[in-house]
Coordinates of C-alpha atoms and ligand atoms in Angstrom, one line a residue:
X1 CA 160.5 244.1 107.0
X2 CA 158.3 244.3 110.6
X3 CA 157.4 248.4 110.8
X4 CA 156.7 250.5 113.5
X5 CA 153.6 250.7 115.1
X6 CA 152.7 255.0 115.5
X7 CA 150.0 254.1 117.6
X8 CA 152.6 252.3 120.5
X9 CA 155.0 255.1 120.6
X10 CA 155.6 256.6 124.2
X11 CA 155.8 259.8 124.5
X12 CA 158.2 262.8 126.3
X13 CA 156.2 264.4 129.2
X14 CA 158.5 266.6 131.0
X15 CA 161.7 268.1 129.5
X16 CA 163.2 269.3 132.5
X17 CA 166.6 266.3 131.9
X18 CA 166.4 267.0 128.0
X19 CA 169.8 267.1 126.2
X20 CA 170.3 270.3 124.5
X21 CA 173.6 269.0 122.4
X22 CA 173.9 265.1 122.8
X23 CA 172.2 262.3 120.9
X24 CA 168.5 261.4 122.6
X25 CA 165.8 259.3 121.2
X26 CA 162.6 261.4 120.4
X27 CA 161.0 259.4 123.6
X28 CA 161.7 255.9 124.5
X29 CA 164.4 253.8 125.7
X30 CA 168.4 254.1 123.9
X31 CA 171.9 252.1 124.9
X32 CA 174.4 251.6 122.9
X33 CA 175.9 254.1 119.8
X34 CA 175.4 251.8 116.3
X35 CA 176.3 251.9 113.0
X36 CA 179.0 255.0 113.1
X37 CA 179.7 255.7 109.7
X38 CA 180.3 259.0 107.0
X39 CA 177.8 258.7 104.4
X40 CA 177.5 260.9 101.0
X41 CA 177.8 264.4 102.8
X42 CA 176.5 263.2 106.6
X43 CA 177.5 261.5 109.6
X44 CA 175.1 258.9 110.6
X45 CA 174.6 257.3 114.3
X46 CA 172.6 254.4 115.0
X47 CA 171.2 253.9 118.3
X48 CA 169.9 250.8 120.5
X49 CA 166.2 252.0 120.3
X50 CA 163.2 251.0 122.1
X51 CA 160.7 253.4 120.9
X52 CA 157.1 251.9 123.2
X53 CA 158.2 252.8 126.4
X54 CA 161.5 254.2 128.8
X55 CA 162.4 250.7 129.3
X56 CA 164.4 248.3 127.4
X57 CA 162.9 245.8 125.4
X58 CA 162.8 244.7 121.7
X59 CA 165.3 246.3 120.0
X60 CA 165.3 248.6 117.1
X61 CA 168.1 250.8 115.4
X62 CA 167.0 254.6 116.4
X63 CA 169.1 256.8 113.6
X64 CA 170.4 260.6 113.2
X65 CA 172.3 262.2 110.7
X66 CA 174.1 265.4 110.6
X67 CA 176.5 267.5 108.5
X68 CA 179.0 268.9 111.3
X69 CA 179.0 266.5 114.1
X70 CA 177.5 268.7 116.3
X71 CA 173.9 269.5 114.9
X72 CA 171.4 266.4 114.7
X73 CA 168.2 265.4 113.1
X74 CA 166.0 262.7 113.6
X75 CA 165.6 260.0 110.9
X76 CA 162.5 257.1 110.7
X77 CA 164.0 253.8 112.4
X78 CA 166.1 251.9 110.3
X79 CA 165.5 248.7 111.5
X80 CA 162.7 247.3 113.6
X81 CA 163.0 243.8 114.9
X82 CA 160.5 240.4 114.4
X83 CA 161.9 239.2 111.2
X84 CA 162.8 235.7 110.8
X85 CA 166.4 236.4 111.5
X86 CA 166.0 239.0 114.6
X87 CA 162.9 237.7 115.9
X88 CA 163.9 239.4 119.5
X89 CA 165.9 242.1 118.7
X90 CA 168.0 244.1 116.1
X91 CA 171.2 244.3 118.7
X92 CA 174.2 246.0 118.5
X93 CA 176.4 246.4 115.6
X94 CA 178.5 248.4 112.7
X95 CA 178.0 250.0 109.1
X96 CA 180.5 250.3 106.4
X97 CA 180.1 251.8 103.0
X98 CA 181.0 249.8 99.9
X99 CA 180.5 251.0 96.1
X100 CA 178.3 253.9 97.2
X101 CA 175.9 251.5 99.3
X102 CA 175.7 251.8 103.3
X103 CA 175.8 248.0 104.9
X104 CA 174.8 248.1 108.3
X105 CA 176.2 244.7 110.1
X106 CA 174.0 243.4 113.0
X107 CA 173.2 241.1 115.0
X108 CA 170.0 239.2 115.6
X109 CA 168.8 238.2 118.5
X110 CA 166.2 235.2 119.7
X111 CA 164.2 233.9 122.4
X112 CA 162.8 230.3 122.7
X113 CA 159.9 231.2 123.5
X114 CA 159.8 229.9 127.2
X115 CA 159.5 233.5 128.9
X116 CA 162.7 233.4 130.2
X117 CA 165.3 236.7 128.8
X118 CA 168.3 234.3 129.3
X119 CA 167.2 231.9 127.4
X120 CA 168.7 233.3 123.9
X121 CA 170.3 232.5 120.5
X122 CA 172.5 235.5 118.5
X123 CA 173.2 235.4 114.8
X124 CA 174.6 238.5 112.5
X125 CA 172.7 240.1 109.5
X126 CA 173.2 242.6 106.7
X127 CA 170.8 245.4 106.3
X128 CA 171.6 247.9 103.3
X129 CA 170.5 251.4 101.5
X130 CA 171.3 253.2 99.1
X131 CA 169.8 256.9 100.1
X132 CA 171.3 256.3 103.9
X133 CA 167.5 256.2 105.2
X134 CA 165.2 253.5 104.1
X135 CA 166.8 250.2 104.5
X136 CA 166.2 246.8 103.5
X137 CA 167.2 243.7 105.5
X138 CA 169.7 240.9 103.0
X139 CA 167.5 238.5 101.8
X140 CA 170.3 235.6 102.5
X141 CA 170.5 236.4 106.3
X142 CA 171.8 235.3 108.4
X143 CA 175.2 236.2 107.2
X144 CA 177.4 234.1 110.1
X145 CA 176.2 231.7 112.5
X146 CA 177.7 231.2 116.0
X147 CA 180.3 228.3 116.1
X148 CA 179.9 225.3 117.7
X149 CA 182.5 226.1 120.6
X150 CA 180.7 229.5 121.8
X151 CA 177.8 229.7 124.2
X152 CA 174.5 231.8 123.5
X153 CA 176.6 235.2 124.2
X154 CA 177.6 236.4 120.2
X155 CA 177.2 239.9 119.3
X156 CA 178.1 243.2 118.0
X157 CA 179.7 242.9 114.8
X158 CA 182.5 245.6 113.9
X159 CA 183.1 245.8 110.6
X160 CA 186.8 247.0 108.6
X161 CA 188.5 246.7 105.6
X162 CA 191.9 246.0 105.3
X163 CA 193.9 245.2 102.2
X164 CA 191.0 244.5 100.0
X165 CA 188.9 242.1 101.9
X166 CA 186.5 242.8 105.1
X167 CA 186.9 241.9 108.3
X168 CA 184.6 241.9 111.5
X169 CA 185.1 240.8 115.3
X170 CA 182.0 239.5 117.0
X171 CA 181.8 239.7 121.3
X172 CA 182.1 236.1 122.1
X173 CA 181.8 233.5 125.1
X174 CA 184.1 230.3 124.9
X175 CA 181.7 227.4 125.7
X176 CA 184.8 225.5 127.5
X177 CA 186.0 227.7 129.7
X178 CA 183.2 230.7 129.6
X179 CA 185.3 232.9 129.4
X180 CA 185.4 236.6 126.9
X181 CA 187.1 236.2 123.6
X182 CA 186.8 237.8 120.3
X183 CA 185.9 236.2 117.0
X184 CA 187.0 237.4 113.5
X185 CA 186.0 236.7 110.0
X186 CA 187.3 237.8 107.0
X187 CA 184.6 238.6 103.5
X188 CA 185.3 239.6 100.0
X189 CA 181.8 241.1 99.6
X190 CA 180.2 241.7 102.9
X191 CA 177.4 238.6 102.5
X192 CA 180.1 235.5 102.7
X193 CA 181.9 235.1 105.7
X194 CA 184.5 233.0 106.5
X195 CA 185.1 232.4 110.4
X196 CA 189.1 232.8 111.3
X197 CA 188.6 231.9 114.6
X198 CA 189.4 233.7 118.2
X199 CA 191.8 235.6 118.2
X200 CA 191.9 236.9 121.7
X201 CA 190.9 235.9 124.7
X202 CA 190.1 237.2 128.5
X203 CA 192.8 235.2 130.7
X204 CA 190.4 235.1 134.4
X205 CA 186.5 236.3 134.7
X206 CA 187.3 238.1 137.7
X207 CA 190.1 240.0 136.3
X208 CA 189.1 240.1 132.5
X209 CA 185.4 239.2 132.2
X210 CA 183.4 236.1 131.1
X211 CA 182.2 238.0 128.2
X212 CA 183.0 240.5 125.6
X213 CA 180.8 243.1 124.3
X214 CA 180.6 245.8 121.8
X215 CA 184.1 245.1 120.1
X216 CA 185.7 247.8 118.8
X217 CA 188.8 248.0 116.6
X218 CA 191.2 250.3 114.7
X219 CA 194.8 251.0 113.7
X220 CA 196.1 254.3 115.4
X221 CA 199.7 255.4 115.3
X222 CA 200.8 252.0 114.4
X223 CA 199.0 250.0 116.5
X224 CA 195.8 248.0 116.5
X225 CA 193.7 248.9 119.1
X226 CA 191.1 246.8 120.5
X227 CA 188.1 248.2 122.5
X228 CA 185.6 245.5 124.0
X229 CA 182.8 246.1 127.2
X230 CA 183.7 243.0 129.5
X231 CA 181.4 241.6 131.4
X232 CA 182.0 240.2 134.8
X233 CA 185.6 242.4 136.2
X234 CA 185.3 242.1 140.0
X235 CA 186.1 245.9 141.4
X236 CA 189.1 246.6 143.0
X237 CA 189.7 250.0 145.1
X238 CA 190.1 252.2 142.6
X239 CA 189.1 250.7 139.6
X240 CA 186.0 248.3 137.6
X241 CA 183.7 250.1 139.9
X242 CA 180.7 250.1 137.5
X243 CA 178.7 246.8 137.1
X244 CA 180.2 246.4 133.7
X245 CA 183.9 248.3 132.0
X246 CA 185.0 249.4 129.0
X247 CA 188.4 248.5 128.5
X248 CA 191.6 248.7 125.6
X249 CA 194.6 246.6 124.4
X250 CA 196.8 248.1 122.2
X251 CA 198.7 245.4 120.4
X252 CA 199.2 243.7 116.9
X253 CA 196.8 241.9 114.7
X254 CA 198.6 239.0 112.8
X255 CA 196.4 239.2 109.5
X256 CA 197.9 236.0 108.0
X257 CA 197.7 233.4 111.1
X258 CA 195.0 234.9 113.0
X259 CA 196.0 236.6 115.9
X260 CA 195.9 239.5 118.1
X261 CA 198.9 240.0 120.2
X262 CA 197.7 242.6 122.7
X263 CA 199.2 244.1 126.3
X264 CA 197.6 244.7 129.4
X265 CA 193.9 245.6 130.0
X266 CA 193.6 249.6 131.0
X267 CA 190.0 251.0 131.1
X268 CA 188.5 253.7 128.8
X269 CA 186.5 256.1 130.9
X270 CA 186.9 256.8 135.0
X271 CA 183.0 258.0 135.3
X272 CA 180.3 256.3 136.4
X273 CA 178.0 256.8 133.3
X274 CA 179.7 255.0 130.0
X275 CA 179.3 251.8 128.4
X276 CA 179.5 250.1 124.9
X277 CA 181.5 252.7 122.9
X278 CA 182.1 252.8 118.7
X279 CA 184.2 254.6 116.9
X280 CA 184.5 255.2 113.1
X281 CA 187.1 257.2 110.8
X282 CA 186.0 260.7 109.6
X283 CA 186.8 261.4 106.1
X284 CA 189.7 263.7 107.4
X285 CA 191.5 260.5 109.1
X286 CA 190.3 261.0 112.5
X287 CA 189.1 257.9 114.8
X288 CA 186.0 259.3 116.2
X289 CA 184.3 257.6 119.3
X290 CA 180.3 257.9 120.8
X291 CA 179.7 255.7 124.1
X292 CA 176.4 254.9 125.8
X293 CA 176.0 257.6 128.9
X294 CA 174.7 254.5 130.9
X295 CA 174.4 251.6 132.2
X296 CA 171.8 249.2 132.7
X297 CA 172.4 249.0 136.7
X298 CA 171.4 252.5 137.0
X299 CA 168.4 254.0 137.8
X300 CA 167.5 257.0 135.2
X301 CA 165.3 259.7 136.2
X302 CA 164.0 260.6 132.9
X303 CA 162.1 257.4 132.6
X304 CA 159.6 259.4 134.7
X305 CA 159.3 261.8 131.9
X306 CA 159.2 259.2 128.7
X307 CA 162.7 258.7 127.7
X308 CA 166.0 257.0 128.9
X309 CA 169.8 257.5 128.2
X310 CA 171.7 259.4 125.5
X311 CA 175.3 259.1 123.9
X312 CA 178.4 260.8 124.7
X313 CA 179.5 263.9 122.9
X314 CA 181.6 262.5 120.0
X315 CA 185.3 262.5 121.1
X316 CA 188.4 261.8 119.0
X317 CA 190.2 258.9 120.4
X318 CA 194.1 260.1 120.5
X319 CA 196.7 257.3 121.4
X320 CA 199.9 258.8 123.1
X321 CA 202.2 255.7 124.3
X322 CA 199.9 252.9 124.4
X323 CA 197.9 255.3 126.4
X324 CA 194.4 255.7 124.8
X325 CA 192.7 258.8 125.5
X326 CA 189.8 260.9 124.2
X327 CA 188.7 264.7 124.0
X328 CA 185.9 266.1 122.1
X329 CA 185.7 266.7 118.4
X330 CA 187.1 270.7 117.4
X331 CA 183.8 270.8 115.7
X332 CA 181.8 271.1 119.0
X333 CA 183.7 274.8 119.8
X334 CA 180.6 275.9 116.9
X335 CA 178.5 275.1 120.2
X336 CA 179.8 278.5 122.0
X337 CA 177.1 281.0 122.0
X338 CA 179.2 283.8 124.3
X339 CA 182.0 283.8 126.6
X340 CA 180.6 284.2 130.1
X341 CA 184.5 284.3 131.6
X342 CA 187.5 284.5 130.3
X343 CA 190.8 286.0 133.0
X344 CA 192.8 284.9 135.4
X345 CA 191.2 284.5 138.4
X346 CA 192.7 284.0 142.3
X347 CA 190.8 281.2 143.9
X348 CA 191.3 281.4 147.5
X349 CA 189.7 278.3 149.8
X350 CA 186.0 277.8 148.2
X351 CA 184.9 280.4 145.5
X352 CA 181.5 280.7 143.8
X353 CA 181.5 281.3 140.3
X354 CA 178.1 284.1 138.9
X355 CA 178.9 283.0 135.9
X356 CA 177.9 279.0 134.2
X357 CA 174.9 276.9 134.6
X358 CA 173.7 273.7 132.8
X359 CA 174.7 274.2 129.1
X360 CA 178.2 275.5 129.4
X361 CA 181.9 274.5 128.7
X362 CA 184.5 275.1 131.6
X363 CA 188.2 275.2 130.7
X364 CA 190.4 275.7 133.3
X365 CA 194.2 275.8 133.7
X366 CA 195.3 275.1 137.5
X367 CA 199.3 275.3 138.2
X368 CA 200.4 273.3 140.8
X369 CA 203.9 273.6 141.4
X370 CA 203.3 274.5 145.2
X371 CA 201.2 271.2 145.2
X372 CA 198.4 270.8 146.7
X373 CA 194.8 270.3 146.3
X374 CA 192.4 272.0 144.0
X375 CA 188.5 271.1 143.2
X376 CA 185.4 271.8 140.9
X377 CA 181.8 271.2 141.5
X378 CA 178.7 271.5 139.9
X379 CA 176.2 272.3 142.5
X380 CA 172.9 273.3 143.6
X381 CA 173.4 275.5 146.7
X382 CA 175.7 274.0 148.8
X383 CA 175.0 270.6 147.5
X384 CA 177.5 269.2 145.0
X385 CA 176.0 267.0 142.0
X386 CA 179.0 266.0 140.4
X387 CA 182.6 267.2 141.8
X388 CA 186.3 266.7 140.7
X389 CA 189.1 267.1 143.1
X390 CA 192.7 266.4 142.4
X391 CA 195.4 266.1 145.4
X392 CA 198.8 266.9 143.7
X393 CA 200.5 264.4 146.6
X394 CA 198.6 261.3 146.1
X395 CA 198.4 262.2 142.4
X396 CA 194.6 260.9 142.1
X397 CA 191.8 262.6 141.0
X398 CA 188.2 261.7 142.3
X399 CA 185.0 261.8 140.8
X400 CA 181.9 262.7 143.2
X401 CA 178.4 262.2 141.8
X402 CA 175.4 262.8 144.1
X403 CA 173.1 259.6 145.0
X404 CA 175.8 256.8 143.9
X405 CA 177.4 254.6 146.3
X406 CA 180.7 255.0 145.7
X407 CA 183.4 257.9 144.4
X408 CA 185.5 257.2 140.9
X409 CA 188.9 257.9 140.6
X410 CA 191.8 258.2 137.6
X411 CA 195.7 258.3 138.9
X412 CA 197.1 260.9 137.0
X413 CA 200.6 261.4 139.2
X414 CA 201.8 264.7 140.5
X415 CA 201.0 266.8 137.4
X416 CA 202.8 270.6 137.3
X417 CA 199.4 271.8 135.4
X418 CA 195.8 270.5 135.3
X419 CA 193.7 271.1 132.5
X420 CA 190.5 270.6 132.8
X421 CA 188.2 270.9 129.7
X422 CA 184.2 270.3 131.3
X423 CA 180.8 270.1 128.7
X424 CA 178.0 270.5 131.2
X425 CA 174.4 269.5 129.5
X426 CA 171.0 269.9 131.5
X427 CA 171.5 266.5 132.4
X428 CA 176.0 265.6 132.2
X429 CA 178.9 266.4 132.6
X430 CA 181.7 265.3 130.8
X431 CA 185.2 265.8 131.9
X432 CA 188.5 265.8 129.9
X433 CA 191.9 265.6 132.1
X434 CA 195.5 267.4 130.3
X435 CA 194.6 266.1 127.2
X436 CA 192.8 262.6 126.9
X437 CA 195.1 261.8 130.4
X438 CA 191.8 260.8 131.5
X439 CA 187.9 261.0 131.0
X440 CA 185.2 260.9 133.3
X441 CA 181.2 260.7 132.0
X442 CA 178.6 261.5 134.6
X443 CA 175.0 262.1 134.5
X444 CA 173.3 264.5 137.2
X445 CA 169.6 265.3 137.6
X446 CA 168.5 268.5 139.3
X447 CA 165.4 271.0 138.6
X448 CA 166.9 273.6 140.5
X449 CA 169.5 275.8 139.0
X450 CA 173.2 275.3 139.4
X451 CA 176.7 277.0 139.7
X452 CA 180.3 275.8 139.9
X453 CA 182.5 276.0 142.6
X454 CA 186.0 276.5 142.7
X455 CA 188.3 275.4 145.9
X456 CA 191.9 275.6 146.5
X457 CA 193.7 274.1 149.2
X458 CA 196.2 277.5 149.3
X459 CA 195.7 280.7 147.0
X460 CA 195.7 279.8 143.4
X461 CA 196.0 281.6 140.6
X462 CA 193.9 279.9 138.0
X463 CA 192.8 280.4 134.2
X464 CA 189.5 280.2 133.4
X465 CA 187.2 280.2 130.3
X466 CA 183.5 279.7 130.6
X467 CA 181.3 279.4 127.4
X468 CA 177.4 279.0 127.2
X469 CA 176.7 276.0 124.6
X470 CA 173.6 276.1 122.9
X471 CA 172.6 273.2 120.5
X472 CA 169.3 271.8 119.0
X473 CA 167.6 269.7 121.6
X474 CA 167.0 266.6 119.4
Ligands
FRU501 C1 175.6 246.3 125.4 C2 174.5 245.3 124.8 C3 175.0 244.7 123.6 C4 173.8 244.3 122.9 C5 172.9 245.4 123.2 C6 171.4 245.1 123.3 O1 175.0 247.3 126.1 O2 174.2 244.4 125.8 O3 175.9 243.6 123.8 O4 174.0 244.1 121.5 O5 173.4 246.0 124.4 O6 170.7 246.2 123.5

């Protein structure tokens, strides 16, 4: 297997956007979360890696491990591209664990060679290990080529194991229509595949996408749930804002004649900054879910200083009436270094809070049956960085981040309470609405320091908690 080269590596120069408690590469470029998985005693993450500069380019699988969830460490690069069968690119992709090995599924990507980036070929590889740190790529790959009907777009394998044999989608393009669709196949051991076809499809590219990414799929409260990034959705008023969505189905899978009967598309995240999301099962049954803080249309500051993107806090996916929601994982409360608030408080027009700054968690309780309006910033001065205001009439709540061109918005309805549960990193802020109701990931840059704002449309009375969070910057 191709190695790193030390003497390539790009370096951090400035730490002022570091993460204190999400997943960053060392320096260097990351995208999407890879390879979730619960490994003899540790969770391990996988990342989209580029380690020679804070651009995108050839990729390799960055990897961390930890025992809680919360606390990281770095581990050497699993797997670093220019083999025969990932000559361009170790892309995304999933891990399972069989009879004590880890598999990592993946999938290879290929120029021809003519200079041009969209000019490519996919295939899908097995890489295993036995101590969950050195790997070695499968001597037989590729594992599955892609089918004569499908155009060059033919990634990110997500593995599962269902009733004794393994199964695996693959983000797909039909070469008829070009439109998204998802591919399964179905493996006694992980190495032989046998292709079972699409079994879902994207019904308009303006509406649906003309390609698939990143599938993701699981069985939650007796439905399967399928996950997938489409590429192409045109933006409507309120929603597909981003370049590229993350959407759901919920739905059944029909094992026996392949087929996924799913309902409507509804979109993951409301915020400006997440892409490519995985999720894997925690030994304690919980579907557990990391997305790229991202995009590739956006500009990142920290590529000045070395380094480029990070993941989400992980966040268990909860699925309340086909609705799919997320909110972090319980074990990120060991984050809390002291209470910096905790009472009722009267918020009155626009209040300034003393306490809070970049590594903090905000939980706040807002009644509203007097309706209303009711908002909270992060800001620097006067100048908000990322804001949240919900109007109890219209029932929508919108997201404001400074420097993009347009707001982002969830409908939540005319809601008696808000709860708002906020992880703000030196460089983030997540926000969790009643209860996985709805999610907004944004990013904010700023080397000045920062305090919330609180702002009422009438005299409030208002619970609120603040905690400082302190992690290990990675
Ligand atoms: C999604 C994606 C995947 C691909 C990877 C390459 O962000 O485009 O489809 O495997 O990134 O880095």
């Amino acid at each position: 297997m191709k190695r790193i080269d030390p003497n390539r590596l790009v370096h951090v120069t400035n730490r002022r956007y570091r993460q204190h408690f999400h997943i960053q590469t060392p320096a260097g470029w990351l995208n999407d979360p890879n390879g979730l998985c619960y490994f003899k005693g540790y969770y391990h993450v996988f990342y989209q890696f580029h380690p020679y500069s804070a651009e995108w380019g050839p990729m390799h699988w960055g990897h961390v491990r930890s025992k809680d969830l919360v606390h990281w460490e770095q581990l050497p690069v699993a797997l670093v591209p220019g083999d025969p069968e990932d000559s361009g690119g170790c892309f995304s992709g999933s891990a399972i664990v069989k009879a004590g090995r880890l598999y990592l599924i993946y999938t290879g990507h290929h120029y021809y060679g003519d200079h041009d980036l969209d000019h490519f070929w996919e295939n899908q590889n097995v890489a295993y290990s036995d101590d969950g740190i050195h790997f070695t790529k499968y001597a037989g790959n590729p594992v599955i080529s892609a089918p004569q009907d499908n155009t060059k777009h033919f990634r990110d394998p997500k593995v599962w194991l269902y009733d004794g044999q393994y199964y695996l989608v693959i983000g797909s393009q039909d070469a008829v229509d070009h439109l998204g669709r998802i591919l399964l196949y179905r493996s006694a051991d992980l190495l032989h595949w046998q292709a079972l076809g699409p079994i879902f499809r994207s019904k308009d590219a303006s509406t649906e996408g003309y390609m698939w990414e990143c599938p993701d799929f699981f069985r939650l409260n007796g439905q399967d749930v399928l996950v997938c990034s489409p590429m192409g959705i045109k933006a409507t008023p309120h929603r597909f804002l981003n370049e590229n969505q993350v959407a759901y189905f919920t739905g059944q899978l029909d094992y026996q004649q392949p087929h996924y009967a799913g309902g409507k598309l509804a979109e993951v995240d409301c915020g400006h900054n997440f892409y490519a999301p995985q999720s894997f099962l925690t030994p304690d049954g919980r579907w557990v879910q990391f997305g790229w803080m991202s995009s590739f249309s956006q500009s990142m500051p920290e590529q000045a200083d070395g380094w480029a993107g990070c993941l989400t806090v992980p966040r268990e996916v909860i699925l309340t009436d086909h609705h799919l929601g997320t909110i972090p994982v319980k074990e990120l409360a060991s984050l809390r270094q002291a209470t910096l608030f905790d009472q009722p408080l009267i918020v009155d027009r626009t209040n300034e809070l003393s306490q809070g700054g970049q590594h903090c968690e905000v939980q706040l309780t807002v009644p509203f049956a007097d309706g209303g309006q009711f908002s909270w910033a992060l800001v620097t001065g006067d100048h908000p960085l990322v804001s949240l205001d919900y109007n109890h009439e219209s029932g929508w709540v919108t997201v404001h981040q400074d420097g993009q061109k347009s707001d982002r918005y969830a409908h939540l309805g005319p809601v008696d309470q808000l709860n708002l549960q906020i992880l703000v990193d030196t460089s983030s802020v997540e926000i969790f609405i009643n209860h996985g109701a709805a999610t907004f990931t944004e990013r904010y840059y700023t080397e000045e320091p920062v305090t919330y704002q609180l702002n009422s449309s009438t005299p409030r009375k208002v619970l609120l908690k603040v905690y400082q969070l302190e992690g290990k910057e990675l």
